[in-house]
Structure formats: structure tokens, C-alpha cells
Amino acid sequence: MKLIGIVGTNSDRSTNRKLLQFIQTHFSDQAEIELCEIKDLPAFDEPEDQTPPITVKELSDKIILADGVIISTPEYDHTIPAALKSALEWLSYTTRPLIDKPVMVTGASLGSLGSSRAQAHLRQILDAPELKARLMPSAEFLLGHSQQAFDEKGDLIDQDKVNELEENFEEFLQFVKMTEQLLKNRSKKNTKPFSWEV
């Protein structure tokens, strides 16, 4: 199975990047996971012809080719970072690669809540008509006090959190397969314009 992990911040010292790197390594025997950054994407600026910048197009192409997507977000002021919102706005306004794409949401934060409010907000955004991702229900992975959560090799220290992540990841792989079966006999994507675009 081929997945991509999107680092939901433009910070160079993000523990969400560390979390995705751990996921990439820990589950390498179950899936090929490519990490994608958003820090080089420009701020969203509504293009008249709906053509994305090359960096957005590259991310979009990777999403299209992947079986599923993992997004790991920090929490800034009770919500997701502006850089992640901007990236999603580019995707929703131009290529719309997340429509019907299975998505797993994770998050790490320096505080105790582990980005719970940001994850809830991200789920609402991903459910918007122009994004319309297939979100894995009833599962969230919250990593609090994330600066102290990893050892010097980048491994999660708390075995209970590792076990929780393993359960979530196994469920996500099943969710990807179930989504593929559900959409098997359906047309690939609704290419008709939305009512407000006509």
C-alpha cells in the first residue's frame, strides 16, 4: 500500500514531522509512506484560471497516486496552522485530489491536549464539498508533551502510545481497503462544477 504523510506545518522543528517519520519507519513493512512538506507552498492566492503553482501541483499528483493520506497537525490558537489551511485551500480551489481519498488525522503538540481541537477543526475542513475526503471515523491519535515523547533515535518512548498508534494504523489500512471496495463500481470523481461555480 502506498501512503503519503503531510507535515501540517511550516516549522523546521516540528514534532509532527517527527511523528510522521516514526510512522514511516515503524510501519515500513506494511506500507510505503512518503513524507510531504507544505513549507515551500506559497500562501493561497485565488488564481483566476484555477491553475495551481507547480509545488501545489506536485503535492496534488502525489495525493492522487496514493492509496491514502495521513495528515499530522499541531495546534495553534485552538486550530490548525495557517500554512496547512492555505495548502488545503489550494487543493480545494484547483485540483481537488482529496475527494474520496481515505485520510487519517494525527497530531502532536507541546501541551497536554495533543492537538485535539485542531484535529476536530481539520476534520470539519476536510468534510467541505470541495475537499470531501473520506475520513477514518472514531479514531484519533493525540500526542501531548511531544517535545519529551521521542528518544534520540526518533522513536516514541511511551509503549502505550505505540500500541495505540499501531491499532489506529491497522484500522486505517482496513479503512483504505473498505473505501476502495465502496468506490469500486462508482465513477472515479464527480467532475461537474459545483453550483456556485456555474
Coordinates of N, CA and C in Angstrom, one line a residue:
M1 N 0.8 -1.2 0.0 CA 0.0 0.0 0.0 C 0.9 1.2 0.0
K2 N 0.5 2.2 -0.8 CA 1.2 3.5 -0.9 C 0.5 4.6 -0.2
L3 N 1.1 5.2 0.8 CA 0.5 6.3 1.5 C 1.4 7.6 1.4
I4 N 0.9 8.7 1.7 CA 1.7 9.9 1.9 C 1.3 10.5 3.2
G5 N 2.4 11.1 3.9 CA 2.2 11.7 5.2 C 2.4 13.2 5.0
I6 N 1.5 14.1 5.3 CA 1.6 15.5 5.1 C 2.0 16.2 6.4
V7 N 3.1 16.8 6.5 CA 3.5 17.5 7.7 C 2.7 18.8 7.7
G8 N 1.8 19.0 8.7 CA 0.9 20.0 8.7 C 1.3 21.4 9.2
T9 N 2.6 21.7 9.0 CA 3.1 23.0 9.5 C 4.4 23.3 8.7
N10 N 4.7 24.6 8.7 CA 6.0 25.0 8.0 C 7.1 25.2 9.0
S11 N 7.0 24.7 10.2 CA 8.1 24.8 11.2 C 9.2 23.8 10.9
D12 N 10.4 24.2 11.0 CA 11.5 23.3 10.8 C 11.8 22.4 12.0
R13 N 11.2 22.7 13.1 CA 11.5 21.8 14.3 C 10.2 21.2 14.8
S14 N 9.3 20.9 13.9 CA 8.0 20.3 14.3 C 8.1 18.9 14.8
T15 N 7.4 18.7 15.9 CA 7.3 17.3 16.4 C 6.3 16.5 15.6
N16 N 5.5 17.2 14.8 CA 4.6 16.4 13.9 C 5.4 15.8 12.8
R17 N 6.4 16.4 12.3 CA 7.3 15.8 11.4 C 8.0 14.5 12.0
K18 N 8.4 14.7 13.3 CA 9.0 13.5 14.0 C 8.0 12.4 14.1
L19 N 6.7 12.7 14.4 CA 5.7 11.7 14.5 C 5.5 11.0 13.1
L20 N 5.5 11.7 12.1 CA 5.3 11.1 10.7 C 6.5 10.3 10.4
Q21 N 7.7 10.7 10.7 CA 8.9 10.0 10.5 C 8.9 8.7 11.2
F22 N 8.4 8.7 12.5 CA 8.3 7.4 13.2 C 7.3 6.5 12.6
I23 N 6.1 7.1 12.1 CA 5.1 6.2 11.5 C 5.7 5.6 10.2
Q24 N 6.5 6.4 9.4 CA 7.1 6.0 8.2 C 8.0 4.8 8.4
T25 N 8.8 4.9 9.5 CA 9.8 3.8 9.8 C 9.1 2.6 10.5
H26 N 8.2 2.9 11.4 CA 7.6 1.8 12.2 C 6.7 0.9 11.4
F27 N 6.1 1.5 10.4 CA 5.1 0.7 9.6 C 5.7 0.4 8.2
S28 N 7.0 0.4 8.0 CA 7.6 0.3 6.7 C 7.3 -1.1 6.1
D29 N 7.0 -2.1 6.9 CA 6.7 -3.4 6.4 C 5.3 -3.6 6.0
Q30 N 4.4 -2.6 6.3 CA 3.0 -2.6 6.0 C 2.6 -1.7 4.9
A31 N 3.4 -0.6 4.7 CA 3.0 0.4 3.7 C 4.3 1.2 3.3
E32 N 4.3 1.7 2.1 CA 5.3 2.6 1.6 C 4.8 4.0 1.9
I33 N 5.4 4.8 2.8 CA 4.9 6.1 3.2 C 5.9 7.2 2.8
E34 N 5.5 8.1 1.9 CA 6.3 9.2 1.5 C 5.9 10.5 2.3
L35 N 6.9 11.2 2.9 CA 6.5 12.4 3.6 C 6.5 13.6 2.7
C36 N 5.5 14.4 2.8 CA 5.4 15.6 2.0 C 5.4 16.9 2.9
E37 N 6.1 17.9 2.5 CA 6.1 19.1 3.2 C 5.2 20.2 2.6
I38 N 4.7 21.1 3.4 CA 3.9 22.2 2.9 C 4.7 23.5 3.0
K39 N 5.9 23.5 3.6 CA 6.6 24.8 3.9 C 7.0 25.5 2.7
D40 N 7.1 24.9 1.6 CA 7.5 25.6 0.3 C 6.4 26.0 -0.5
L41 N 5.1 25.7 -0.1 CA 4.0 26.2 -0.8 C 3.7 27.7 -0.6
P42 N 3.3 28.4 -1.6 CA 3.0 29.8 -1.4 C 1.7 30.0 -0.7
A43 N 1.5 31.1 -0.1 CA 0.2 31.4 0.6 C -0.9 31.4 -0.5
F44 N -2.0 30.9 -0.1 CA -3.1 30.8 -1.1 C -3.5 32.2 -1.7
D45 N -3.6 32.3 -3.0 CA -4.0 33.5 -3.7 C -4.8 33.0 -4.9
E46 N -6.1 33.2 -4.7 CA -7.1 32.7 -5.7 C -6.7 33.0 -7.1
P47 N -6.2 32.0 -7.9 CA -5.9 32.2 -9.3 C -7.1 32.3 -10.2
E48 N -7.2 33.2 -11.1 CA -8.4 33.3 -12.0 C -8.7 32.1 -12.8
D49 N -7.6 31.4 -13.3 CA -7.8 30.2 -14.1 C -7.8 28.9 -13.4
Q50 N -7.8 29.0 -12.0 CA -7.8 27.8 -11.2 C -6.6 26.9 -11.4
T51 N -5.5 27.4 -11.9 CA -4.3 26.7 -12.2 C -3.4 26.8 -10.9
P52 N -3.0 25.6 -10.4 CA -2.1 25.7 -9.2 C -0.7 26.0 -9.5
P53 N 0.1 26.6 -8.6 CA 1.5 26.7 -8.7 C 2.2 25.3 -8.8
I54 N 3.3 25.2 -9.4 CA 4.0 23.9 -9.6 C 4.1 23.1 -8.3
T55 N 4.5 23.7 -7.2 CA 4.6 23.0 -5.9 C 3.3 22.4 -5.4
V56 N 2.2 23.1 -5.6 CA 0.9 22.6 -5.3 C 0.5 21.4 -6.2
K57 N 0.8 21.6 -7.5 CA 0.5 20.5 -8.5 C 1.3 19.2 -8.1
E58 N 2.6 19.4 -7.7 CA 3.4 18.2 -7.3 C 2.7 17.5 -6.1
L59 N 2.3 18.3 -5.1 CA 1.7 17.7 -3.9 C 0.3 17.0 -4.4
S60 N -0.4 17.7 -5.2 CA -1.7 17.1 -5.7 C -1.5 15.8 -6.4
D61 N -0.5 15.7 -7.3 CA -0.2 14.5 -8.0 C 0.2 13.3 -7.1
K62 N 0.9 13.6 -6.0 CA 1.3 12.6 -5.1 C 0.0 12.1 -4.3
I63 N -0.9 13.0 -4.0 CA -2.1 12.6 -3.3 C -3.0 11.7 -4.2
I64 N -3.1 12.1 -5.5 CA -3.8 11.3 -6.5 C -3.3 9.9 -6.6
L65 N -2.0 9.7 -6.6 CA -1.4 8.4 -6.8 C -1.4 7.6 -5.6
A66 N -1.6 8.2 -4.4 CA -1.5 7.4 -3.1 C -2.8 6.7 -2.8
D67 N -2.7 5.6 -2.1 CA -4.0 4.9 -1.7 C -4.6 5.6 -0.5
G68 N -3.9 6.4 0.3 CA -4.4 7.1 1.4 C -3.4 8.2 1.9
V69 N -3.9 9.0 2.7 CA -3.2 10.2 3.2 C -3.2 10.3 4.7
I70 N -2.1 10.6 5.4 CA -2.0 10.8 6.8 C -1.6 12.3 7.0
I71 N -2.4 13.1 7.7 CA -2.1 14.5 8.0 C -1.8 14.6 9.4
S72 N -0.7 15.2 9.8 CA -0.3 15.4 11.2 C -0.3 16.9 11.5
T73 N -1.1 17.3 12.4 CA -1.2 18.8 12.6 C -0.9 19.2 14.0
P74 N -0.2 20.3 14.2 CA -0.1 20.9 15.5 C -1.3 21.7 15.8
E75 N -1.4 22.3 17.0 CA -2.5 23.2 17.3 C -2.0 24.6 17.6
Y76 N -2.4 25.6 16.8 CA -2.1 27.0 17.0 C -3.3 27.7 17.3
D77 N -3.5 28.3 18.5 CA -4.6 29.1 18.9 C -5.9 28.3 18.7
H78 N -5.9 27.1 19.1 CA -7.1 26.2 19.1 C -7.5 25.7 17.7
T79 N -6.6 25.9 16.7 CA -7.0 25.4 15.4 C -5.7 25.0 14.6
I80 N -5.8 24.7 13.3 CA -4.7 24.3 12.6 C -3.8 25.5 12.1
P81 N -2.6 25.2 11.8 CA -1.7 26.4 11.3 C -2.2 27.0 10.0
A82 N -1.9 28.2 9.8 CA -2.3 28.9 8.6 C -1.7 28.3 7.4
A83 N -0.5 27.8 7.5 CA 0.1 27.1 6.4 C -0.6 25.9 5.9
L84 N -1.2 25.1 6.8 CA -2.0 23.9 6.5 C -3.3 24.3 5.8
K85 N -3.9 25.3 6.4 CA -5.2 25.8 5.8 C -5.0 26.4 4.4
S86 N -3.9 27.1 4.2 CA -3.6 27.6 2.9 C -3.3 26.4 1.9
A87 N -2.6 25.4 2.3 CA -2.4 24.2 1.4 C -3.7 23.6 1.0
L88 N -4.6 23.4 2.0 CA -5.9 22.8 1.7 C -6.7 23.7 0.8
E89 N -6.6 25.0 1.0 CA -7.3 26.0 0.1 C -6.9 25.8 -1.4
W90 N -5.5 25.7 -1.5 CA -5.0 25.5 -2.9 C -5.6 24.2 -3.5
L91 N -5.6 23.1 -2.7 CA -6.1 21.9 -3.3 C -7.6 21.9 -3.6
S92 N -8.4 22.6 -2.7 CA -9.8 22.6 -2.9 C -10.2 23.5 -4.1
Y93 N -9.4 24.5 -4.3 CA -9.8 25.5 -5.3 C -9.3 25.1 -6.7
T94 N -8.3 24.2 -6.7 CA -7.7 23.9 -8.1 C -7.9 22.4 -8.4
T95 N -7.1 21.5 -8.0 CA -7.2 20.1 -8.5 C -8.1 19.2 -7.8
R96 N -8.4 19.4 -6.5 CA -9.3 18.6 -5.7 C -9.0 17.2 -5.6
P97 N -7.7 16.9 -5.3 CA -7.3 15.5 -5.2 C -7.8 14.7 -4.0
L98 N -8.3 15.4 -3.0 CA -8.7 14.7 -1.7 C -10.1 14.2 -1.8
I99 N -10.9 14.5 -2.9 CA -12.2 14.0 -3.0 C -12.2 12.4 -3.0
D100 N -12.9 11.8 -2.0 CA -13.0 10.4 -1.8 C -11.7 9.7 -1.5
K101 N -10.7 10.5 -1.1 CA -9.4 9.9 -0.7 C -9.4 9.6 0.8
P102 N -9.1 8.3 1.2 CA -9.0 8.0 2.7 C -8.0 8.8 3.4
V103 N -8.4 9.4 4.5 CA -7.4 10.3 5.3 C -7.5 9.9 6.7
M104 N -6.3 9.8 7.3 CA -6.1 9.6 8.8 C -5.5 10.9 9.3
V105 N -6.1 11.3 10.4 CA -5.7 12.6 11.1 C -4.9 12.2 12.4
T106 N -3.7 12.8 12.5 CA -3.0 12.6 13.7 C -2.5 14.0 14.2
G107 N -1.9 14.1 15.3 CA -1.4 15.4 15.7 C -0.5 15.3 17.0
A108 N 0.4 16.2 17.1 CA 1.3 16.3 18.2 C 1.4 17.8 18.7
S109 N 1.4 18.0 20.0 CA 1.5 19.4 20.5 C 2.4 19.4 21.7
L110 N 3.0 20.5 22.0 CA 3.8 20.7 23.2 C 3.0 20.6 24.5
G111 N 1.8 20.9 24.4 CA 0.9 20.9 25.6 C 0.3 19.5 25.8
S112 N -0.6 19.4 26.8 CA -1.1 18.1 27.2 C -2.2 17.6 26.3
L113 N -2.9 18.4 25.5 CA -4.1 18.0 24.8 C -3.8 17.3 23.4
G114 N -2.5 17.4 23.0 CA -2.2 16.7 21.8 C -2.9 17.1 20.5
S115 N -3.2 18.4 20.4 CA -3.8 19.0 19.2 C -5.3 18.5 19.0
S116 N -6.0 18.2 20.0 CA -7.4 17.7 19.9 C -8.3 18.7 19.2
R117 N -8.2 20.0 19.6 CA -9.1 20.9 18.9 C -8.8 21.2 17.5
A118 N -7.5 21.2 17.2 CA -7.0 21.4 15.8 C -7.5 20.2 15.0
Q119 N -7.4 19.0 15.5 CA -7.8 17.8 14.8 C -9.3 17.9 14.5
A120 N -10.1 18.3 15.5 CA -11.5 18.4 15.2 C -11.8 19.4 14.1
H121 N -11.1 20.5 14.2 CA -11.3 21.6 13.2 C -10.9 21.1 11.8
L122 N -9.8 20.3 11.7 CA -9.3 19.8 10.5 C -10.3 18.8 9.9
R123 N -10.9 18.0 10.7 CA -11.9 17.1 10.2 C -13.1 17.9 9.6
Q124 N -13.5 19.0 10.2 CA -14.6 19.8 9.6 C -14.2 20.3 8.3
I125 N -12.9 20.8 8.1 CA -12.4 21.4 6.9 C -12.4 20.3 5.8
L126 N -11.9 19.1 6.1 CA -11.8 18.1 5.2 C -13.1 17.5 4.7
D127 N -14.2 17.8 5.4 CA -15.5 17.4 5.0 C -16.2 18.4 4.1
A128 N -15.5 19.5 3.8 CA -16.1 20.6 2.9 C -16.3 20.0 1.5
P129 N -17.3 20.4 0.8 CA -17.6 19.8 -0.5 C -16.5 19.8 -1.5
E130 N -15.6 20.8 -1.5 CA -14.5 20.8 -2.5 C -13.3 20.0 -2.0
L131 N -13.3 19.5 -0.8 CA -12.3 18.6 -0.3 C -12.8 17.2 -0.2
K132 N -13.9 17.0 0.6 CA -14.7 15.8 0.6 C -13.9 14.5 0.8
A133 N -12.9 14.6 1.7 CA -12.1 13.4 2.0 C -12.9 12.4 2.7
R134 N -12.5 11.1 2.6 CA -13.1 10.0 3.3 C -12.3 9.9 4.6
L135 N -12.9 10.4 5.7 CA -12.2 10.4 7.0 C -12.4 9.2 7.8
M136 N -11.3 8.6 8.3 CA -11.5 7.4 9.2 C -12.3 7.8 10.4
P137 N -13.4 7.2 10.7 CA -14.2 7.6 11.8 C -13.7 7.0 13.1
S138 N -14.1 7.7 14.2 CA -14.0 7.2 15.6 C -12.5 6.8 15.9
A139 N -11.6 7.6 15.4 CA -10.2 7.3 15.7 C -9.4 8.6 15.6
E140 N -8.6 8.8 16.7 CA -7.7 10.0 16.7 C -6.5 9.6 17.5
F141 N -5.4 10.1 17.0 CA -4.1 9.9 17.7 C -3.6 11.2 18.2
L142 N -3.6 11.4 19.5 CA -3.2 12.7 20.1 C -1.9 12.5 20.9
L143 N -0.9 13.2 20.5 CA 0.4 13.1 21.2 C 0.7 14.4 21.9
G144 N 0.5 14.4 23.2 CA 0.8 15.5 24.1 C 2.2 15.5 24.6
H145 N 2.6 16.7 25.1 CA 4.0 16.8 25.6 C 5.0 16.3 24.6
S146 N 4.9 16.6 23.3 CA 5.6 15.9 22.2 C 7.1 16.2 22.2
Q147 N 7.5 17.3 22.9 CA 9.0 17.5 22.9 C 9.7 16.4 23.7
Q148 N 9.0 15.8 24.7 CA 9.6 14.8 25.5 C 9.2 13.4 25.1
A149 N 8.5 13.3 24.0 CA 7.8 12.0 23.6 C 8.8 11.1 22.8
F150 N 9.9 11.6 22.3 CA 10.8 10.8 21.4 C 12.1 10.7 22.0
D151 N 12.8 9.5 21.8 CA 14.2 9.3 22.2 C 15.1 9.9 21.2
E152 N 16.4 9.7 21.4 CA 17.4 10.4 20.5 C 17.4 9.7 19.1
K153 N 16.8 8.5 19.0 CA 16.7 7.9 17.7 C 15.4 8.2 16.9
G154 N 14.5 9.0 17.6 CA 13.3 9.4 17.0 C 12.1 8.4 17.2
D155 N 12.4 7.5 18.2 CA 11.3 6.5 18.5 C 10.4 7.0 19.6
L156 N 9.1 6.7 19.6 CA 8.2 7.1 20.6 C 8.6 6.3 21.9
I157 N 8.7 7.0 23.0 CA 9.2 6.4 24.3 C 8.1 5.6 25.0
D158 N 6.9 6.1 25.0 CA 5.7 5.5 25.7 C 5.2 4.4 24.9
Q159 N 5.3 3.1 25.4 CA 4.9 2.0 24.7 C 3.3 1.9 24.6
D160 N 2.6 2.5 25.5 CA 1.2 2.6 25.4 C 0.8 3.4 24.2
K161 N 1.5 4.5 23.9 CA 1.2 5.3 22.8 C 1.6 4.6 21.5
V162 N 2.6 3.8 21.5 CA 3.0 3.0 20.3 C 1.9 2.0 20.0
N163 N 1.4 1.3 21.1 CA 0.3 0.4 20.9 C -0.9 1.0 20.3
E164 N -1.3 2.2 20.9 CA -2.4 2.9 20.4 C -2.3 3.3 18.9
L165 N -1.1 3.7 18.5 CA -0.8 4.1 17.2 C -0.9 2.9 16.2
E166 N -0.4 1.8 16.7 CA -0.5 0.5 15.9 C -1.9 0.1 15.7
E167 N -2.7 0.2 16.7 CA -4.2 -0.1 16.5 C -4.8 0.9 15.5
N168 N -4.5 2.1 15.6 CA -5.1 3.1 14.7 C -4.6 2.9 13.2
F169 N -3.3 2.6 13.1 CA -2.8 2.4 11.8 C -3.4 1.1 11.1
E170 N -3.5 0.1 11.9 CA -4.1 -1.2 11.4 C -5.6 -0.9 10.9
E171 N -6.3 -0.1 11.7 CA -7.7 0.2 11.3 C -7.7 1.1 10.0
F172 N -6.7 2.0 9.9 CA -6.6 2.8 8.7 C -6.4 2.0 7.5
L173 N -5.5 1.0 7.5 CA -5.2 0.2 6.4 C -6.5 -0.5 6.0
Q174 N -7.3 -1.0 7.0 CA -8.5 -1.7 6.7 C -9.5 -0.7 6.1
F175 N -9.5 0.6 6.6 CA -10.4 1.6 6.1 C -10.1 1.9 4.6
V176 N -8.8 2.0 4.3 CA -8.4 2.3 2.9 C -9.0 1.2 2.0
K177 N -8.8 -0.1 2.4 CA -9.3 -1.2 1.6 C -10.9 -1.2 1.4
M178 N -11.6 -0.8 2.5 CA -13.0 -0.8 2.5 C -13.5 0.4 1.6
T179 N -12.8 1.5 1.7 CA -13.1 2.6 0.9 C -12.9 2.3 -0.6
E180 N -11.9 1.6 -0.9 CA -11.6 1.2 -2.3 C -12.7 0.3 -2.8
Q181 N -13.2 -0.6 -2.0 CA -14.3 -1.5 -2.4 C -15.6 -0.7 -2.5
L182 N -15.9 0.2 -1.7 CA -17.1 1.0 -1.7 C -17.1 1.9 -3.0
L183 N -16.0 2.3 -3.4 CA -16.0 3.2 -4.6 C -15.7 2.5 -5.9
K184 N -15.5 1.2 -5.8 CA -15.1 0.4 -7.0 C -16.0 0.5 -8.2
N185 N -17.3 0.5 -7.9 CA -18.3 0.5 -9.0 C -18.8 1.9 -9.3
R186 N -18.2 2.9 -8.7 CA -18.6 4.3 -8.9 C -17.7 5.0 -9.9
S187 N -18.2 6.0 -10.5 CA -17.3 6.8 -11.4 C -16.3 7.4 -10.5
K188 N -15.1 7.6 -11.1 CA -13.9 8.0 -10.3 C -14.1 9.3 -9.5
K189 N -14.7 10.3 -10.1 CA -14.9 11.6 -9.4 C -15.9 12.4 -10.1
N190 N -16.7 13.1 -9.4 CA -17.7 14.0 -10.0 C -16.9 15.2 -10.5
T191 N -16.9 15.3 -11.8 CA -16.1 16.4 -12.4 C -17.0 17.6 -12.8
K192 N -18.3 17.5 -12.5 CA -19.2 18.6 -12.8 C -18.9 19.8 -11.8
P193 N -19.0 21.0 -12.3 CA -18.7 22.1 -11.4 C -19.8 22.2 -10.3
F194 N -19.4 22.7 -9.2 CA -20.3 23.0 -8.1 C -21.3 24.1 -8.5
S195 N -22.4 24.1 -7.9 CA -23.5 25.0 -8.3 C -23.0 26.5 -8.2
W196 N -22.2 26.8 -7.2 CA -21.7 28.2 -7.1 C -20.6 28.5 -8.1
E197 N -20.2 27.5 -8.9 CA -19.1 27.8 -9.9 C -19.7 28.1 -11.3
V198 N -21.0 27.8 -11.4 CA -21.7 28.0 -12.8 C -22.1 29.4 -12.9

